[in-house]
Short mmCIF file of C-alpha atoms and ligand atoms in Angstrom, two decimals:
data_model
loop_
_atom_site.label_atom_id
_atom_site.label_comp_id
_atom_site.label_asym_id
_atom_site.label_seq_id
_atom_site.Cartn_x
_atom_site.Cartn_y
_atom_site.Cartn_z
CA UNK A 19 200.94 104.13 80.53
CA UNK A 20 201.87 107.77 81.08
CA UNK A 21 204.89 109.42 80.97
CA UNK A 22 205.77 110.31 84.91
CA UNK A 23 207.01 113.68 83.29
CA UNK A 24 204.09 114.43 81.04
CA UNK A 25 202.88 117.08 83.36
CA UNK A 26 199.08 117.33 83.63
CA UNK A 27 199.20 120.22 85.85
CA UNK A 28 201.05 123.36 87.52
CA UNK A 29 202.70 121.04 90.52
CA UNK A 30 203.91 118.43 88.10
CA UNK A 31 204.80 121.11 85.76
CA UNK A 32 206.91 122.72 88.56
CA UNK A 33 208.84 119.25 89.53
CA UNK A 34 209.28 118.38 86.19
CA UNK A 35 211.08 121.67 84.81
CA UNK A 36 213.10 121.18 88.56
CA UNK A 37 213.92 117.48 87.22
CA UNK A 38 214.95 118.41 83.79
CA UNK A 39 217.47 121.48 85.16
CA UNK A 40 218.89 118.40 87.47
CA UNK A 41 219.35 116.10 84.59
CA UNK A 42 221.02 118.15 82.49
CA UNK A 43 223.47 119.91 85.01
CA UNK A 44 224.40 116.57 86.04
CA UNK A 45 225.17 115.09 82.56
CA UNK A 46 227.09 117.84 81.98
CA UNK A 47 229.10 117.70 84.96
CA UNK A 48 229.36 114.11 84.21
CA UNK A 49 230.71 114.86 80.85
CA UNK A 50 233.23 117.15 81.78
CA UNK A 51 234.33 114.93 84.74
CA UNK A 52 234.66 111.95 82.30
CA UNK A 53 236.73 114.43 79.79
CA UNK A 54 239.29 115.45 82.41
CA UNK A 55 239.60 111.92 83.49
CA UNK A 56 240.35 110.86 79.80
CA UNK A 57 242.68 113.90 79.31
CA UNK A 58 244.34 112.97 82.92
CA UNK A 59 244.69 109.48 81.69
CA UNK A 60 245.86 109.94 78.26
CA UNK A 61 248.66 112.78 79.10
CA UNK A 62 250.26 110.87 82.16
CA UNK A 63 253.69 109.91 82.14
CA UNK A 64 254.60 106.59 80.86
CA UNK A 65 257.79 104.94 81.43
CA UNK A 66 259.34 101.22 81.69
CA UNK A 67 261.88 99.72 83.63
CA UNK A 68 264.94 101.64 82.02
CA UNK A 69 263.03 105.01 82.32
CA UNK A 70 265.13 107.18 84.97
CA UNK A 71 263.40 108.35 87.90
CA UNK A 72 261.77 111.95 87.39
CA UNK A 73 263.25 113.52 90.45
CA UNK A 74 262.55 116.98 89.38
CA UNK A 75 261.25 119.68 92.21
CA UNK A 76 257.16 119.40 91.97
CA UNK A 77 256.69 123.22 93.27
CA UNK A 78 255.32 124.02 89.54
CA UNK A 79 253.03 121.33 89.06
CA UNK A 80 251.96 121.56 92.83
CA UNK A 81 250.90 125.08 92.14
CA UNK A 82 249.32 124.49 88.94
CA UNK A 83 247.23 121.38 90.64
CA UNK A 84 246.44 123.79 93.52
CA UNK A 85 244.95 126.02 91.01
CA UNK A 86 242.96 123.50 89.07
CA UNK A 87 241.33 121.85 91.91
CA UNK A 88 240.38 125.57 93.50
CA UNK A 89 238.45 125.67 90.18
CA UNK A 90 236.73 122.55 90.77
CA UNK A 91 235.98 123.19 94.13
CA UNK A 92 234.13 126.92 93.01
CA UNK A 93 232.54 125.53 90.07
CA UNK A 94 231.17 122.45 92.29
CA UNK A 95 229.89 125.22 94.73
CA UNK A 96 228.33 127.31 92.39
CA UNK A 97 226.32 124.49 90.86
CA UNK A 98 225.08 123.11 94.14
CA UNK A 99 224.04 126.28 95.73
CA UNK A 100 222.50 126.93 92.15
CA UNK A 101 220.31 123.18 92.38
CA UNK A 102 219.69 124.25 95.84
CA UNK A 103 218.15 127.47 94.67
CA UNK A 104 215.87 125.95 91.52
CA UNK A 105 214.56 123.37 94.58
CA UNK A 106 213.80 126.26 97.14
CA UNK A 107 211.95 127.84 94.61
CA UNK A 108 210.39 125.06 93.16
CA UNK A 109 209.29 124.36 96.56
CA UNK A 110 207.90 127.86 96.97
CA UNK A 111 206.27 127.73 93.38
CA UNK A 112 204.19 124.53 94.50
CA UNK A 113 203.03 126.54 97.67
CA UNK A 114 201.73 129.22 96.14
CA UNK A 115 198.91 127.33 93.82
CA UNK A 116 195.64 128.67 94.08
CA UNK A 117 192.92 126.79 96.07
CA UNK A 118 190.17 128.76 96.12
CA UNK A 119 186.56 126.58 95.71
CA UNK A 120 188.67 123.91 96.28
CA UNK A 121 187.41 120.22 95.98
CA UNK A 122 188.56 118.68 99.44
CA UNK A 123 188.90 114.47 99.68
CA UNK A 124 190.03 112.38 102.43
CA UNK A 125 192.14 109.79 101.36
CA UNK A 126 192.87 106.62 103.84
CA UNK A 127 195.91 104.63 102.66
CA UNK A 128 194.91 101.00 104.24
CA UNK A 129 197.21 97.98 102.95
CA UNK A 130 195.84 96.93 100.54
CA UNK A 131 193.96 99.97 98.93
CA UNK A 132 192.74 103.21 99.12
CA UNK A 133 190.00 104.88 100.80
CA UNK A 134 188.80 108.19 99.14
CA UNK A 135 185.87 110.10 100.69
CA UNK A 136 184.53 113.26 98.62
CA UNK A 137 183.93 115.86 101.75
CA UNK A 138 180.93 118.49 101.86
CA UNK A 139 179.71 121.24 103.82
CA UNK A 140 176.19 118.89 103.80
CA UNK A 141 176.59 115.67 105.72
CA UNK A 142 174.21 113.62 103.04
CA UNK A 143 176.06 114.97 99.94
CA UNK A 144 179.55 113.41 101.35
CA UNK A 145 180.35 109.98 99.71
CA UNK A 146 182.78 107.32 99.86
CA UNK A 147 184.71 105.30 97.10
CA UNK A 148 188.06 103.29 96.65
CA UNK A 149 190.84 103.07 94.65
CA UNK A 150 189.79 105.54 91.96
CA UNK A 151 190.04 109.30 92.22
CA UNK A 152 187.93 111.50 90.14
CA UNK A 153 188.53 115.27 89.76
CA UNK A 154 187.27 118.33 87.75
CA UNK A 155 189.78 119.51 85.52
CA UNK A 156 190.87 123.49 86.28
CA UNK A 157 189.79 122.89 89.56
CA UNK A 158 191.96 122.69 92.79
CA UNK A 159 191.97 119.39 94.56
CA UNK A 160 193.06 119.86 98.62
CA UNK A 161 193.63 116.01 99.44
CA UNK A 162 193.84 115.49 103.33
CA UNK A 163 196.33 112.20 103.44
CA UNK A 164 195.76 109.68 106.47
CA UNK A 165 197.10 106.14 106.79
CA UNK A 166 195.51 103.46 108.77
CA UNK A 167 198.18 100.81 109.02
CA UNK A 168 202.00 101.40 107.70
CA UNK A 169 203.38 104.61 106.11
CA UNK A 170 202.08 104.45 102.49
CA UNK A 171 202.94 107.55 100.04
CA UNK A 172 200.61 109.10 97.76
CA UNK A 173 201.71 109.87 94.56
CA UNK A 174 200.19 110.96 90.96
CA UNK A 175 203.68 111.33 88.78
CA UNK A 176 201.29 113.73 85.94
CA UNK A 177 199.69 116.00 88.37
CA UNK A 178 202.21 115.99 91.95
CA UNK A 179 205.06 114.99 93.91
CA UNK A 180 205.15 112.02 96.50
CA UNK A 181 203.30 112.75 99.80
CA UNK A 182 203.64 110.22 103.08
CA UNK A 183 200.49 109.06 104.67
CA UNK A 184 201.42 108.40 108.04
CA UNK A 185 199.53 106.43 110.90
CA UNK A 186 198.57 108.95 113.40
CA UNK A 187 198.86 112.43 111.46
CA UNK A 188 197.41 114.17 108.60
CA UNK A 189 199.00 116.07 106.07
CA UNK A 190 197.37 117.74 102.98
CA UNK A 191 198.47 117.84 99.36
CA UNK A 192 197.18 120.43 96.67
CA UNK A 193 197.34 119.71 92.91
CA UNK A 194 195.36 120.80 90.00
CA UNK A 195 194.60 118.77 86.50
CA UNK A 196 194.38 121.36 83.33
CA UNK A 197 193.45 118.77 80.89
CA UNK A 198 190.93 115.86 80.99
CA UNK A 199 192.41 112.03 80.90
CA UNK A 200 193.02 109.36 82.68
CA UNK A 201 196.09 109.02 85.24
CA UNK A 202 197.54 106.57 87.33
CA UNK A 203 197.98 106.77 91.07
CA UNK A 204 200.44 104.53 92.89
CA UNK A 205 201.91 103.81 96.57
CA UNK A 206 205.33 105.27 96.72
CA UNK A 207 206.55 103.80 100.03
CA UNK A 208 206.93 100.31 100.61
CA UNK A 209 204.27 99.12 102.63
CA UNK A 210 204.75 95.20 102.71
CA UNK A 211 203.34 92.70 100.87
CA UNK A 212 201.54 94.16 97.32
CA UNK A 213 203.09 97.28 97.67
CA UNK A 214 203.65 97.46 93.97
CA UNK A 215 199.82 96.61 93.22
CA UNK A 216 198.47 99.37 95.32
CA UNK A 217 197.46 101.60 92.48
CA UNK A 218 194.52 103.67 91.71
CA UNK A 219 192.83 105.46 88.94
CA UNK A 220 192.68 109.11 88.35
CA UNK A 221 190.14 110.33 86.04
CA UNK A 222 189.63 114.43 85.56
CA UNK A 223 186.63 115.44 83.84
CA UNK A 224 185.17 118.72 82.42
CA UNK A 225 183.19 120.35 85.65
CA UNK A 226 179.76 119.49 84.33
CA UNK A 227 180.71 115.59 83.87
CA UNK A 228 182.80 115.57 87.13
CA UNK A 229 179.08 116.87 88.54
CA UNK A 230 177.17 113.99 86.87
CA UNK A 231 179.41 111.35 88.08
CA UNK A 232 179.80 112.77 91.93
CA UNK A 233 175.70 112.81 92.03
CA UNK A 234 175.35 109.38 90.51
CA UNK A 235 177.75 108.16 93.52
CA UNK A 236 176.02 109.95 95.89
CA UNK A 237 173.09 107.89 94.94
CA UNK A 238 172.37 104.89 97.18
CA UNK A 239 172.37 101.25 95.38
CA UNK A 240 168.79 100.50 93.62
CA UNK A 241 167.24 97.33 94.46
CA UNK A 242 167.97 94.58 91.99
CA UNK A 243 165.96 93.40 89.53
CA UNK A 244 166.36 89.59 88.45
CA UNK A 245 166.19 86.66 91.02
CA UNK A 246 169.93 86.04 90.47
CA UNK A 247 170.55 89.40 91.48
CA UNK A 248 168.13 89.34 94.03
CA UNK A 249 169.91 86.10 95.24
CA UNK A 250 173.03 87.51 95.16
CA UNK A 251 172.11 90.38 97.43
CA UNK A 252 170.57 87.88 99.89
CA UNK A 253 174.20 85.98 100.00
CA UNK A 254 175.62 89.72 100.65
CA UNK A 255 174.01 90.77 103.06
CA UNK A 256 173.31 87.63 104.99
CA UNK A 257 177.38 86.27 104.27
CA UNK A 258 180.54 87.00 105.82
CA UNK A 259 180.92 90.23 102.83
CA UNK A 260 179.15 92.83 104.66
CA UNK A 261 181.31 92.17 108.08
CA UNK A 262 184.01 94.10 106.02
CA UNK A 263 182.14 96.05 103.22
CA UNK A 264 179.79 98.91 102.72
CA UNK A 265 176.67 99.05 100.00
CA UNK A 266 174.65 102.28 100.60
CA UNK A 267 171.02 101.69 100.65
CA UNK A 268 171.12 98.32 102.46
CA UNK A 269 172.06 97.14 105.55
CA UNK A 270 175.68 96.58 105.08
CA UNK A 271 177.71 98.96 106.45
CA UNK A 272 181.18 98.18 107.74
CA UNK A 273 184.59 100.01 106.69
CA UNK A 274 186.92 97.39 106.95
CA UNK A 275 187.15 97.41 102.87
CA UNK A 276 186.16 99.01 100.15
CA UNK A 277 182.66 100.57 99.65
CA UNK A 278 181.14 98.86 97.02
CA UNK A 279 177.98 101.05 96.45
CA UNK A 280 179.30 101.88 92.77
CA UNK A 281 181.61 98.97 92.31
CA UNK A 282 180.66 98.05 88.75
CA UNK A 283 181.41 101.71 87.42
CA UNK A 284 185.04 100.87 88.18
CA UNK A 285 187.70 100.30 85.62
CA UNK A 286 189.95 98.21 88.30
CA UNK A 287 189.34 95.93 91.01
CA UNK A 288 192.03 95.05 93.83
CA UNK A 289 193.79 98.30 94.10
CA UNK A 290 194.53 98.29 90.41
CA UNK A 291 195.62 94.55 90.09
CA UNK A 292 193.02 93.32 87.78
CA UNK A 293 190.37 94.75 85.54
CA UNK A 294 186.87 94.87 86.32
CA UNK A 295 185.13 92.05 84.69
CA UNK A 296 182.34 89.84 85.93
CA UNK A 297 185.01 86.95 85.34
CA UNK A 298 187.92 88.73 87.52
CA UNK A 299 185.22 89.48 89.74
CA UNK A 300 184.17 85.90 90.14
CA UNK A 301 187.81 84.65 90.45
CA UNK A 302 188.59 87.37 93.22
CA UNK A 303 185.69 86.62 95.54
CA UNK A 304 186.56 83.05 94.89
CA UNK A 305 190.41 83.15 95.56
CA UNK A 306 191.70 86.43 96.24
CA UNK A 307 194.98 84.97 97.71
CA UNK A 308 195.81 83.32 94.16
CA UNK A 309 195.44 87.17 92.69
CA UNK A 310 197.22 89.19 95.57
CA UNK A 311 198.59 87.15 98.06
CA UNK A 312 198.79 88.53 101.74
CA UNK A 313 195.34 90.66 101.34
CA UNK A 314 192.93 90.78 104.18
CA UNK A 315 190.54 89.54 102.18
CA UNK A 316 189.50 85.73 102.47
CA UNK A 317 188.65 83.39 100.18
CA UNK A 318 184.74 82.39 99.61
CA UNK A 319 183.97 78.43 98.94
CA UNK A 320 180.82 79.38 97.20
CA UNK A 321 178.62 76.59 95.05
CA UNK A 322 179.04 77.71 91.66
CA UNK A 323 175.22 79.07 91.53
CA UNK A 324 175.56 81.38 94.77
CA UNK A 325 179.32 83.03 93.26
CA UNK A 326 177.47 83.45 89.87
CA UNK A 327 174.71 85.35 91.97
CA UNK A 328 176.84 87.53 94.09
CA UNK A 329 178.44 88.44 90.76
CA UNK A 330 175.18 89.14 89.10
CA UNK A 331 174.16 91.54 92.45
CA UNK A 332 177.65 93.44 92.38
CA UNK A 333 177.51 93.76 88.88
CA UNK A 334 174.39 95.86 89.02
CA UNK A 335 175.84 98.21 91.38
CA UNK A 336 176.97 100.55 88.39
CU1 LIG B 425 200.75 101.31 100.34
CU2 LIG B 425 203.12 100.62 99.47
#
């Protein structure tokens, strides 16, 4: 689990600085207000039934009170204007990140998963992944955000703040990872069932390793070796799988659900819900509703051999 305040790039660092400033100003104000309250309670006049009423003129006390309230209003105003200025300056700093030779990705949020398209000038170099975002270290990333159904929010705490994905509109977010590592992405806007399990893996790699990863992703799925895997592919292409999923290099080309061309290379399945193991994959295919109630993928009542064959095939999609 990454600490959300552990900034791995310039954008998250600006936001973390602002967050710490706000925290300390608020802690200070809280401490001063509590101290003033304690002092007021401690020095309040105490009396009992026998104490005569205080009928002294209030003029002197009023003047002191007016002065304290004036000082309180002035200090609060200065602090609030200061925080406003810090927030505007942070916004300005976020907009200044250079985006020369940026990596362009298009992120489409669906209930209940993320589709990520890596853009390229050459159409045959464009490729699609799901629920994972690989990025090169030190190079800016410009992500164009869209939503397919309801409003979602794109959030990689270690790299940048949140940005909404709104159906019918597109927004962009720019960020950069300055050190390699694995980070977690989250959906940060309630989007119905399974909102809490709409995660994605973010992996920042040195440039050459990123290039190798991207090249591997562009490769279509190979013909599988072995009878089980071949049978699995036949099941995939003749059954209901291909109505929603795509596997490049085969006739499956639907865009309703994650592209599975390299599904076996992913760390997680079902948008971060389960680790990507053959057992978990089999359980997922057999009954997705048990793992993520409400998802669009239906249960598949396959005979045991067929399920094993299907999993054997999907495991070849590295
Ligand atoms: Cu998607 Cu919350």
